[in-house]
PDB file of N, CA and C in Angstrom:
ATOM      1  N   MET A 323     159.899 -87.064 229.794  1.00  0.00           N
ATOM      2  CA  MET A 323     158.937 -86.644 229.324  1.00  0.00           C
ATOM      3  C   MET A 323     158.441 -85.299 230.240  1.00  0.00           C
ATOM      4  N   ALA A 324     159.200 -85.165 231.387  1.00  0.00           N
ATOM      5  CA  ALA A 324     158.548 -84.066 232.162  1.00  0.00           C
ATOM      6  C   ALA A 324     159.420 -83.111 231.391  1.00  0.00           C
ATOM      7  N   LEU A 325     160.454 -82.850 230.761  1.00  0.00           N
ATOM      8  CA  LEU A 325     160.715 -81.941 230.018  1.00  0.00           C
ATOM      9  C   LEU A 325     159.939 -81.167 228.987  1.00  0.00           C
ATOM     10  N   LEU A 326     159.713 -82.573 228.227  1.00  0.00           N
ATOM     11  CA  LEU A 326     158.600 -82.395 227.109  1.00  0.00           C
ATOM     12  C   LEU A 326     157.197 -81.251 227.414  1.00  0.00           C
ATOM     13  N   SER A 327     157.023 -82.024 228.511  1.00  0.00           N
ATOM     14  CA  SER A 327     155.782 -81.260 229.169  1.00  0.00           C
ATOM     15  C   SER A 327     155.970 -79.852 229.644  1.00  0.00           C
ATOM     16  N   PHE A 328     157.232 -79.444 229.994  1.00  0.00           N
ATOM     17  CA  PHE A 328     157.346 -78.095 230.295  1.00  0.00           C
ATOM     18  C   PHE A 328     157.375 -77.577 229.107  1.00  0.00           C
ATOM     19  N   TRP A 329     158.218 -78.002 228.082  1.00  0.00           N
ATOM     20  CA  TRP A 329     158.257 -76.949 226.848  1.00  0.00           C
ATOM     21  C   TRP A 329     156.965 -76.869 226.348  1.00  0.00           C
ATOM     22  N   VAL A 330     156.031 -77.918 226.239  1.00  0.00           N
ATOM     23  CA  VAL A 330     154.792 -77.922 225.414  1.00  0.00           C
ATOM     24  C   VAL A 330     154.245 -76.661 226.454  1.00  0.00           C
ATOM     25  N   TYR A 331     153.811 -76.649 227.742  1.00  0.00           N
ATOM     26  CA  TYR A 331     153.337 -75.608 228.759  1.00  0.00           C
ATOM     27  C   TYR A 331     154.074 -74.251 228.242  1.00  0.00           C
ATOM     28  N   LEU A 332     155.198 -74.173 228.033  1.00  0.00           N
ATOM     29  CA  LEU A 332     155.872 -73.190 227.601  1.00  0.00           C
ATOM     30  C   LEU A 332     155.281 -72.461 226.439  1.00  0.00           C
ATOM     31  N   LEU A 333     155.488 -73.366 225.541  1.00  0.00           N
ATOM     32  CA  LEU A 333     154.873 -72.746 223.824  1.00  0.00           C
ATOM     33  C   LEU A 333     153.373 -72.589 224.058  1.00  0.00           C
ATOM     34  N   ILE A 334     152.534 -73.284 224.594  1.00  0.00           N
ATOM     35  CA  ILE A 334     150.959 -72.954 224.724  1.00  0.00           C
ATOM     36  C   ILE A 334     151.102 -71.362 225.429  1.00  0.00           C
ATOM     37  N   GLY A 335     151.660 -70.951 226.126  1.00  0.00           N
ATOM     38  CA  GLY A 335     151.580 -69.938 227.217  1.00  0.00           C
ATOM     39  C   GLY A 335     152.170 -68.920 226.269  1.00  0.00           C
ATOM     40  N   LEU A 336     153.087 -69.171 225.494  1.00  0.00           N
ATOM     41  CA  LEU A 336     153.535 -68.210 224.655  1.00  0.00           C
ATOM     42  C   LEU A 336     152.271 -67.644 223.467  1.00  0.00           C
ATOM     43  N   GLY A 337     152.097 -68.628 222.930  1.00  0.00           N
ATOM     44  CA  GLY A 337     150.960 -68.717 221.901  1.00  0.00           C
ATOM     45  C   GLY A 337     149.953 -67.866 222.312  1.00  0.00           C
ATOM     46  N   LEU A 338     149.395 -68.058 223.827  1.00  0.00           N
ATOM     47  CA  LEU A 338     148.226 -67.433 224.359  1.00  0.00           C
ATOM     48  C   LEU A 338     148.626 -65.913 224.352  1.00  0.00           C
ATOM     49  N   ILE A 339     150.070 -65.683 225.064  1.00  0.00           N
ATOM     50  CA  ILE A 339     150.577 -64.352 225.240  1.00  0.00           C
ATOM     51  C   ILE A 339     150.306 -63.356 223.644  1.00  0.00           C
ATOM     52  N   ILE A 340     150.855 -64.190 222.687  1.00  0.00           N
ATOM     53  CA  ILE A 340     150.795 -63.605 221.284  1.00  0.00           C
ATOM     54  C   ILE A 340     149.266 -63.429 220.969  1.00  0.00           C
ATOM     55  N   PHE A 341     148.544 -64.457 221.182  1.00  0.00           N
ATOM     56  CA  PHE A 341     146.827 -64.209 220.888  1.00  0.00           C
ATOM     57  C   PHE A 341     146.407 -62.771 221.395  1.00  0.00           C
ATOM     58  N   ALA A 342     146.670 -62.826 222.723  1.00  0.00           N
ATOM     59  CA  ALA A 342     145.808 -61.640 223.471  1.00  0.00           C
ATOM     60  C   ALA A 342     146.497 -60.293 223.300  1.00  0.00           C
ATOM     61  N   VAL A 343     148.029 -60.199 223.048  1.00  0.00           N
ATOM     62  CA  VAL A 343     148.404 -59.318 222.455  1.00  0.00           C
ATOM     63  C   VAL A 343     147.710 -58.645 220.995  1.00  0.00           C
ATOM     64  N   ILE A 344     147.508 -59.601 219.829  1.00  0.00           N
ATOM     65  CA  ILE A 344     146.932 -59.461 218.558  1.00  0.00           C
ATOM     66  C   ILE A 344     145.786 -59.049 218.983  1.00  0.00           C
ATOM     67  N   SER A 345     144.904 -59.623 220.053  1.00  0.00           N
ATOM     68  CA  SER A 345     143.657 -59.482 219.957  1.00  0.00           C
ATOM     69  C   SER A 345     143.145 -57.863 220.420  1.00  0.00           C
ATOM     70  N   TYR A 346     144.288 -57.315 221.544  1.00  0.00           N
ATOM     71  CA  TYR A 346     144.346 -56.110 222.242  1.00  0.00           C
ATOM     72  C   TYR A 346     144.584 -55.253 221.029  1.00  0.00           C
ATOM     73  N   PHE A 347     145.615 -55.404 220.284  1.00  0.00           N
ATOM     74  CA  PHE A 347     145.655 -54.162 219.333  1.00  0.00           C
ATOM     75  C   PHE A 347     144.403 -54.399 217.970  1.00  0.00           C
ATOM     76  N   GLY A 348     144.060 -55.345 217.842  1.00  0.00           N
ATOM     77  CA  GLY A 348     142.872 -55.691 217.061  1.00  0.00           C
ATOM     78  C   GLY A 348     141.859 -54.751 217.580  1.00  0.00           C
ATOM     79  N   PHE A 349     141.617 -54.852 218.725  1.00  0.00           N
ATOM     80  CA  PHE A 349     140.425 -54.158 219.372  1.00  0.00           C
ATOM     81  C   PHE A 349     140.461 -52.640 219.377  1.00  0.00           C
ATOM     82  N   LEU A 350     141.769 -52.146 219.520  1.00  0.00           N
ATOM     83  CA  LEU A 350     142.609 -50.789 219.696  1.00  0.00           C
ATOM     84  C   LEU A 350     142.314 -50.044 218.471  1.00  0.00           C
ATOM     85  N   TRP A 351     142.409 -51.127 217.294  1.00  0.00           N
ATOM     86  CA  TRP A 351     141.863 -50.599 215.944  1.00  0.00           C
ATOM     87  C   TRP A 351     140.760 -50.530 215.515  1.00  0.00           C
ATOM     88  N   THR A 352     139.903 -51.309 216.242  1.00  0.00           N
ATOM     89  CA  THR A 352     138.211 -51.125 215.818  1.00  0.00           C
ATOM     90  C   THR A 352     137.849 -50.206 216.520  1.00  0.00           C
ATOM     91  N   ASN A 353     138.304 -49.501 217.758  1.00  0.00           N
ATOM     92  CA  ASN A 353     137.725 -48.716 218.200  1.00  0.00           C
ATOM     93  C   ASN A 353     138.211 -47.399 217.464  1.00  0.00           C
ATOM     94  N   ARG A 354     139.216 -47.318 216.785  1.00  0.00           N
ATOM     95  CA  ARG A 354     139.746 -46.204 216.062  1.00  0.00           C
ATOM     96  C   ARG A 354     138.643 -46.162 214.576  1.00  0.00           C
ATOM     97  N   ASP A 355     137.980 -47.468 214.265  1.00  0.00           N
ATOM     98  CA  ASP A 355     137.836 -47.547 212.678  1.00  0.00           C
ATOM     99  C   ASP A 355     136.340 -48.340 212.768  1.00  0.00           C
ATOM    100  N   LEU A 356     135.280 -47.647 213.555  1.00  0.00           N
ATOM    101  CA  LEU A 356     134.290 -48.281 213.626  1.00  0.00           C
ATOM    102  C   LEU A 356     133.457 -48.797 212.600  1.00  0.00           C
ATOM    103  N   VAL A 357     133.948 -47.960 211.171  1.00  0.00           N
ATOM    104  CA  VAL A 357     133.208 -48.508 210.238  1.00  0.00           C
ATOM    105  C   VAL A 357     133.126 -49.801 209.938  1.00  0.00           C
ATOM    106  N   ASN A 358     134.763 -50.313 209.681  1.00  0.00           N
ATOM    107  CA  ASN A 358     135.353 -51.270 209.378  1.00  0.00           C
ATOM    108  C   ASN A 358     135.098 -52.386 210.421  1.00  0.00           C
ATOM    109  N   ARG A 359     134.758 -52.318 211.404  1.00  0.00           N
ATOM    110  CA  ARG A 359     134.804 -53.212 212.660  1.00  0.00           C
ATOM    111  C   ARG A 359     134.588 -54.892 212.282  1.00  0.00           C
ATOM    112  N   GLN A 360     133.742 -55.101 211.529  1.00  0.00           N
ATOM    113  CA  GLN A 360     133.945 -56.545 211.240  1.00  0.00           C
ATOM    114  C   GLN A 360     134.687 -56.864 210.379  1.00  0.00           C
ATOM    115  N   ASN A 361     135.325 -55.948 209.427  1.00  0.00           N
ATOM    116  CA  ASN A 361     136.323 -56.696 208.408  1.00  0.00           C
ATOM    117  C   ASN A 361     137.768 -56.859 209.126  1.00  0.00           C
ATOM    118  N   VAL A 362     137.844 -55.716 210.149  1.00  0.00           N
ATOM    119  CA  VAL A 362     139.030 -55.909 210.919  1.00  0.00           C
ATOM    120  C   VAL A 362     139.157 -56.986 212.134  1.00  0.00           C
ATOM    121  N   MET A 363     138.033 -57.157 212.717  1.00  0.00           N
ATOM    122  CA  MET A 363     137.876 -58.438 213.476  1.00  0.00           C
ATOM    123  C   MET A 363     138.002 -59.577 212.643  1.00  0.00           C
ATOM    124  N   THR A 364     137.857 -59.729 211.608  1.00  0.00           N
ATOM    125  CA  THR A 364     137.865 -60.935 210.693  1.00  0.00           C
ATOM    126  C   THR A 364     139.473 -61.198 210.249  1.00  0.00           C
ATOM    127  N   GLY A 365     140.151 -60.047 210.142  1.00  0.00           N
ATOM    128  CA  GLY A 365     141.215 -60.116 209.848  1.00  0.00           C
ATOM    129  C   GLY A 365     142.361 -60.517 211.183  1.00  0.00           C
ATOM    130  N   VAL A 366     141.881 -60.081 212.477  1.00  0.00           N
ATOM    131  CA  VAL A 366     142.615 -60.432 213.794  1.00  0.00           C
ATOM    132  C   VAL A 366     142.182 -62.174 213.941  1.00  0.00           C
ATOM    133  N   GLN A 367     141.118 -62.494 213.669  1.00  0.00           N
ATOM    134  CA  GLN A 367     140.943 -63.889 213.827  1.00  0.00           C
ATOM    135  C   GLN A 367     141.618 -64.711 212.666  1.00  0.00           C
ATOM    136  N   MET A 368     141.584 -64.332 211.638  1.00  0.00           N
ATOM    137  CA  MET A 368     142.661 -65.084 210.357  1.00  0.00           C
ATOM    138  C   MET A 368     144.405 -64.881 210.980  1.00  0.00           C
ATOM    139  N   ALA A 369     144.434 -63.905 211.351  1.00  0.00           N
ATOM    140  CA  ALA A 369     145.823 -63.434 211.761  1.00  0.00           C
ATOM    141  C   ALA A 369     145.982 -64.490 212.783  1.00  0.00           C
ATOM    142  N   ALA A 370     145.264 -64.499 214.098  1.00  0.00           N
ATOM    143  CA  ALA A 370     145.275 -65.287 215.169  1.00  0.00           C
ATOM    144  C   ALA A 370     145.595 -67.080 214.786  1.00  0.00           C
ATOM    145  N   LEU A 371     144.411 -67.546 213.659  1.00  0.00           N
ATOM    146  CA  LEU A 371     144.124 -68.827 213.252  1.00  0.00           C
ATOM    147  C   LEU A 371     145.287 -68.931 212.729  1.00  0.00           C
ATOM    148  N   HIS A 372     146.221 -68.410 211.740  1.00  0.00           N
ATOM    149  CA  HIS A 372     147.448 -68.786 211.213  1.00  0.00           C
ATOM    150  C   HIS A 372     148.608 -68.876 212.120  1.00  0.00           C
ATOM    151  N   ILE A 373     148.643 -67.868 213.533  1.00  0.00           N
ATOM    152  CA  ILE A 373     149.686 -67.876 214.361  1.00  0.00           C
ATOM    153  C   ILE A 373     149.521 -69.512 215.026  1.00  0.00           C
ATOM    154  N   PHE A 374     148.314 -69.782 215.455  1.00  0.00           N
ATOM    155  CA  PHE A 374     148.060 -70.962 216.136  1.00  0.00           C
ATOM    156  C   PHE A 374     148.243 -72.509 215.170  1.00  0.00           C
ATOM    157  N   LYS A 375     147.965 -72.094 213.963  1.00  0.00           N
ATOM    158  CA  LYS A 375     148.382 -73.325 212.937  1.00  0.00           C
ATOM    159  C   LYS A 375     150.070 -73.441 212.823  1.00  0.00           C
ATOM    160  N   PHE A 376     150.435 -72.471 212.749  1.00  0.00           N
ATOM    161  CA  PHE A 376     152.131 -72.658 212.452  1.00  0.00           C
ATOM    162  C   PHE A 376     152.893 -73.031 214.234  1.00  0.00           C
ATOM    163  N   PHE A 377     152.096 -72.333 214.953  1.00  0.00           N
ATOM    164  CA  PHE A 377     152.412 -72.857 216.333  1.00  0.00           C
ATOM    165  C   PHE A 377     152.124 -74.252 216.402  1.00  0.00           C
ATOM    166  N   GLY A 378     151.120 -74.769 216.215  1.00  0.00           N
ATOM    167  CA  GLY A 378     150.764 -76.180 216.292  1.00  0.00           C
ATOM    168  C   GLY A 378     151.917 -76.611 215.559  1.00  0.00           C
ATOM    169  N   TYR A 379     152.321 -76.694 214.072  1.00  0.00           N
ATOM    170  CA  TYR A 379     153.518 -77.525 213.588  1.00  0.00           C
ATOM    171  C   TYR A 379     154.824 -77.398 214.146  1.00  0.00           C
ATOM    172  N   GLY A 380     154.815 -76.271 214.782  1.00  0.00           N
ATOM    173  CA  GLY A 380     156.130 -76.260 215.777  1.00  0.00           C
ATOM    174  C   GLY A 380     156.285 -77.055 216.822  1.00  0.00           C
ATOM    175  N   VAL A 381     154.895 -77.097 217.643  1.00  0.00           N
ATOM    176  CA  VAL A 381     154.630 -77.981 218.568  1.00  0.00           C
ATOM    177  C   VAL A 381     155.194 -79.712 218.173  1.00  0.00           C
ATOM    178  N   LEU A 382     154.129 -79.896 216.917  1.00  0.00           N
ATOM    179  CA  LEU A 382     154.503 -81.134 216.138  1.00  0.00           C
ATOM    180  C   LEU A 382     155.834 -81.582 215.774  1.00  0.00           C
ATOM    181  N   ILE A 383     156.355 -80.419 215.217  1.00  0.00           N
ATOM    182  CA  ILE A 383     157.793 -80.810 214.883  1.00  0.00           C
ATOM    183  C   ILE A 383     158.771 -80.933 215.965  1.00  0.00           C
ATOM    184  N   PHE A 384     158.367 -80.374 217.034  1.00  0.00           N
ATOM    185  CA  PHE A 384     159.140 -80.344 218.228  1.00  0.00           C
ATOM    186  C   PHE A 384     159.140 -81.719 219.010  1.00  0.00           C
ATOM    187  N   ILE A 385     157.721 -82.146 218.964  1.00  0.00           N
ATOM    188  CA  ILE A 385     157.564 -83.626 219.986  1.00  0.00           C
ATOM    189  C   ILE A 385     158.409 -84.804 218.852  1.00  0.00           C
ATOM    190  N   LEU A 386     158.165 -84.780 217.530  1.00  0.00           N
ATOM    191  CA  LEU A 386     158.622 -85.551 216.683  1.00  0.00           C
ATOM    192  C   LEU A 386     160.187 -85.654 217.132  1.00  0.00           C
ATOM    193  N   VAL A 387     160.691 -84.471 217.065  1.00  0.00           N
ATOM    194  CA  VAL A 387     162.328 -84.442 216.888  1.00  0.00           C
ATOM    195  C   VAL A 387     162.514 -85.045 218.549  1.00  0.00           C
ATOM    196  N   TYR A 388     162.102 -84.528 219.637  1.00  0.00           N
ATOM    197  CA  TYR A 388     162.310 -85.180 220.883  1.00  0.00           C
ATOM    198  C   TYR A 388     162.150 -86.466 221.054  1.00  0.00           C
ATOM    199  N   LEU A 389     160.933 -87.126 220.207  1.00  0.00           N
ATOM    200  CA  LEU A 389     160.902 -88.866 220.212  1.00  0.00           C
ATOM    201  C   LEU A 389     161.983 -89.312 219.449  1.00  0.00           C
ATOM    202  N   PHE A 390     162.593 -88.557 218.495  1.00  0.00           N
ATOM    203  CA  PHE A 390     163.532 -89.357 217.604  1.00  0.00           C
ATOM    204  C   PHE A 390     165.068 -89.478 218.285  1.00  0.00           C
ATOM    205  N   PHE A 391     165.140 -88.148 219.261  1.00  0.00           N
ATOM    206  CA  PHE A 391     166.360 -88.423 219.937  1.00  0.00           C
ATOM    207  C   PHE A 391     166.310 -89.322 221.078  1.00  0.00           C
ATOM    208  N   TYR A 392     164.902 -89.259 221.623  1.00  0.00           N
ATOM    209  CA  TYR A 392     164.619 -90.460 222.962  1.00  0.00           C
ATOM    210  C   TYR A 392     164.886 -91.525 222.535  1.00  0.00           C
ATOM    211  N   ILE A 393     164.380 -91.988 221.305  1.00  0.00           N
ATOM    212  CA  ILE A 393     164.325 -93.406 221.223  1.00  0.00           C
ATOM    213  C   ILE A 393     165.859 -93.721 220.405  1.00  0.00           C
ATOM    214  N   TYR A 394     166.644 -93.031 219.770  1.00  0.00           N
ATOM    215  CA  TYR A 394     167.507 -93.273 218.995  1.00  0.00           C
ATOM    216  C   TYR A 394     168.766 -92.745 219.460  1.00  0.00           C
ATOM    217  N   GLY A 395     168.732 -91.832 220.564  1.00  0.00           N
ATOM    218  CA  GLY A 395     169.773 -91.185 221.173  1.00  0.00           C
ATOM    219  C   GLY A 395     170.245 -91.936 222.222  1.00  0.00           C
ATOM    220  N   LYS A 396     170.324 -93.190 222.336  1.00  0.00           N
ATOM    221  CA  LYS A 396     170.626 -94.188 223.400  1.00  0.00           C
ATOM    222  C   LYS A 396     172.127 -94.642 222.889  1.00  0.00           C
TER     223      LYS A 396
END
């Protein structure tokens, strides 16, 4: 289970890094396009939401596969 927690923390860290990068470039975009600031930030938030949604699916699948091999791999 220690291995599982390591990979979960690693995936969470990667997800946070991706979120920070998307937010940073979204912020740069809004500084260049002040008229549509709200629309752009909404788009960035939706992109981040989809990333975390699929990230969550990946973590869930990883946990299920890990448990399958942990239970039936003996």
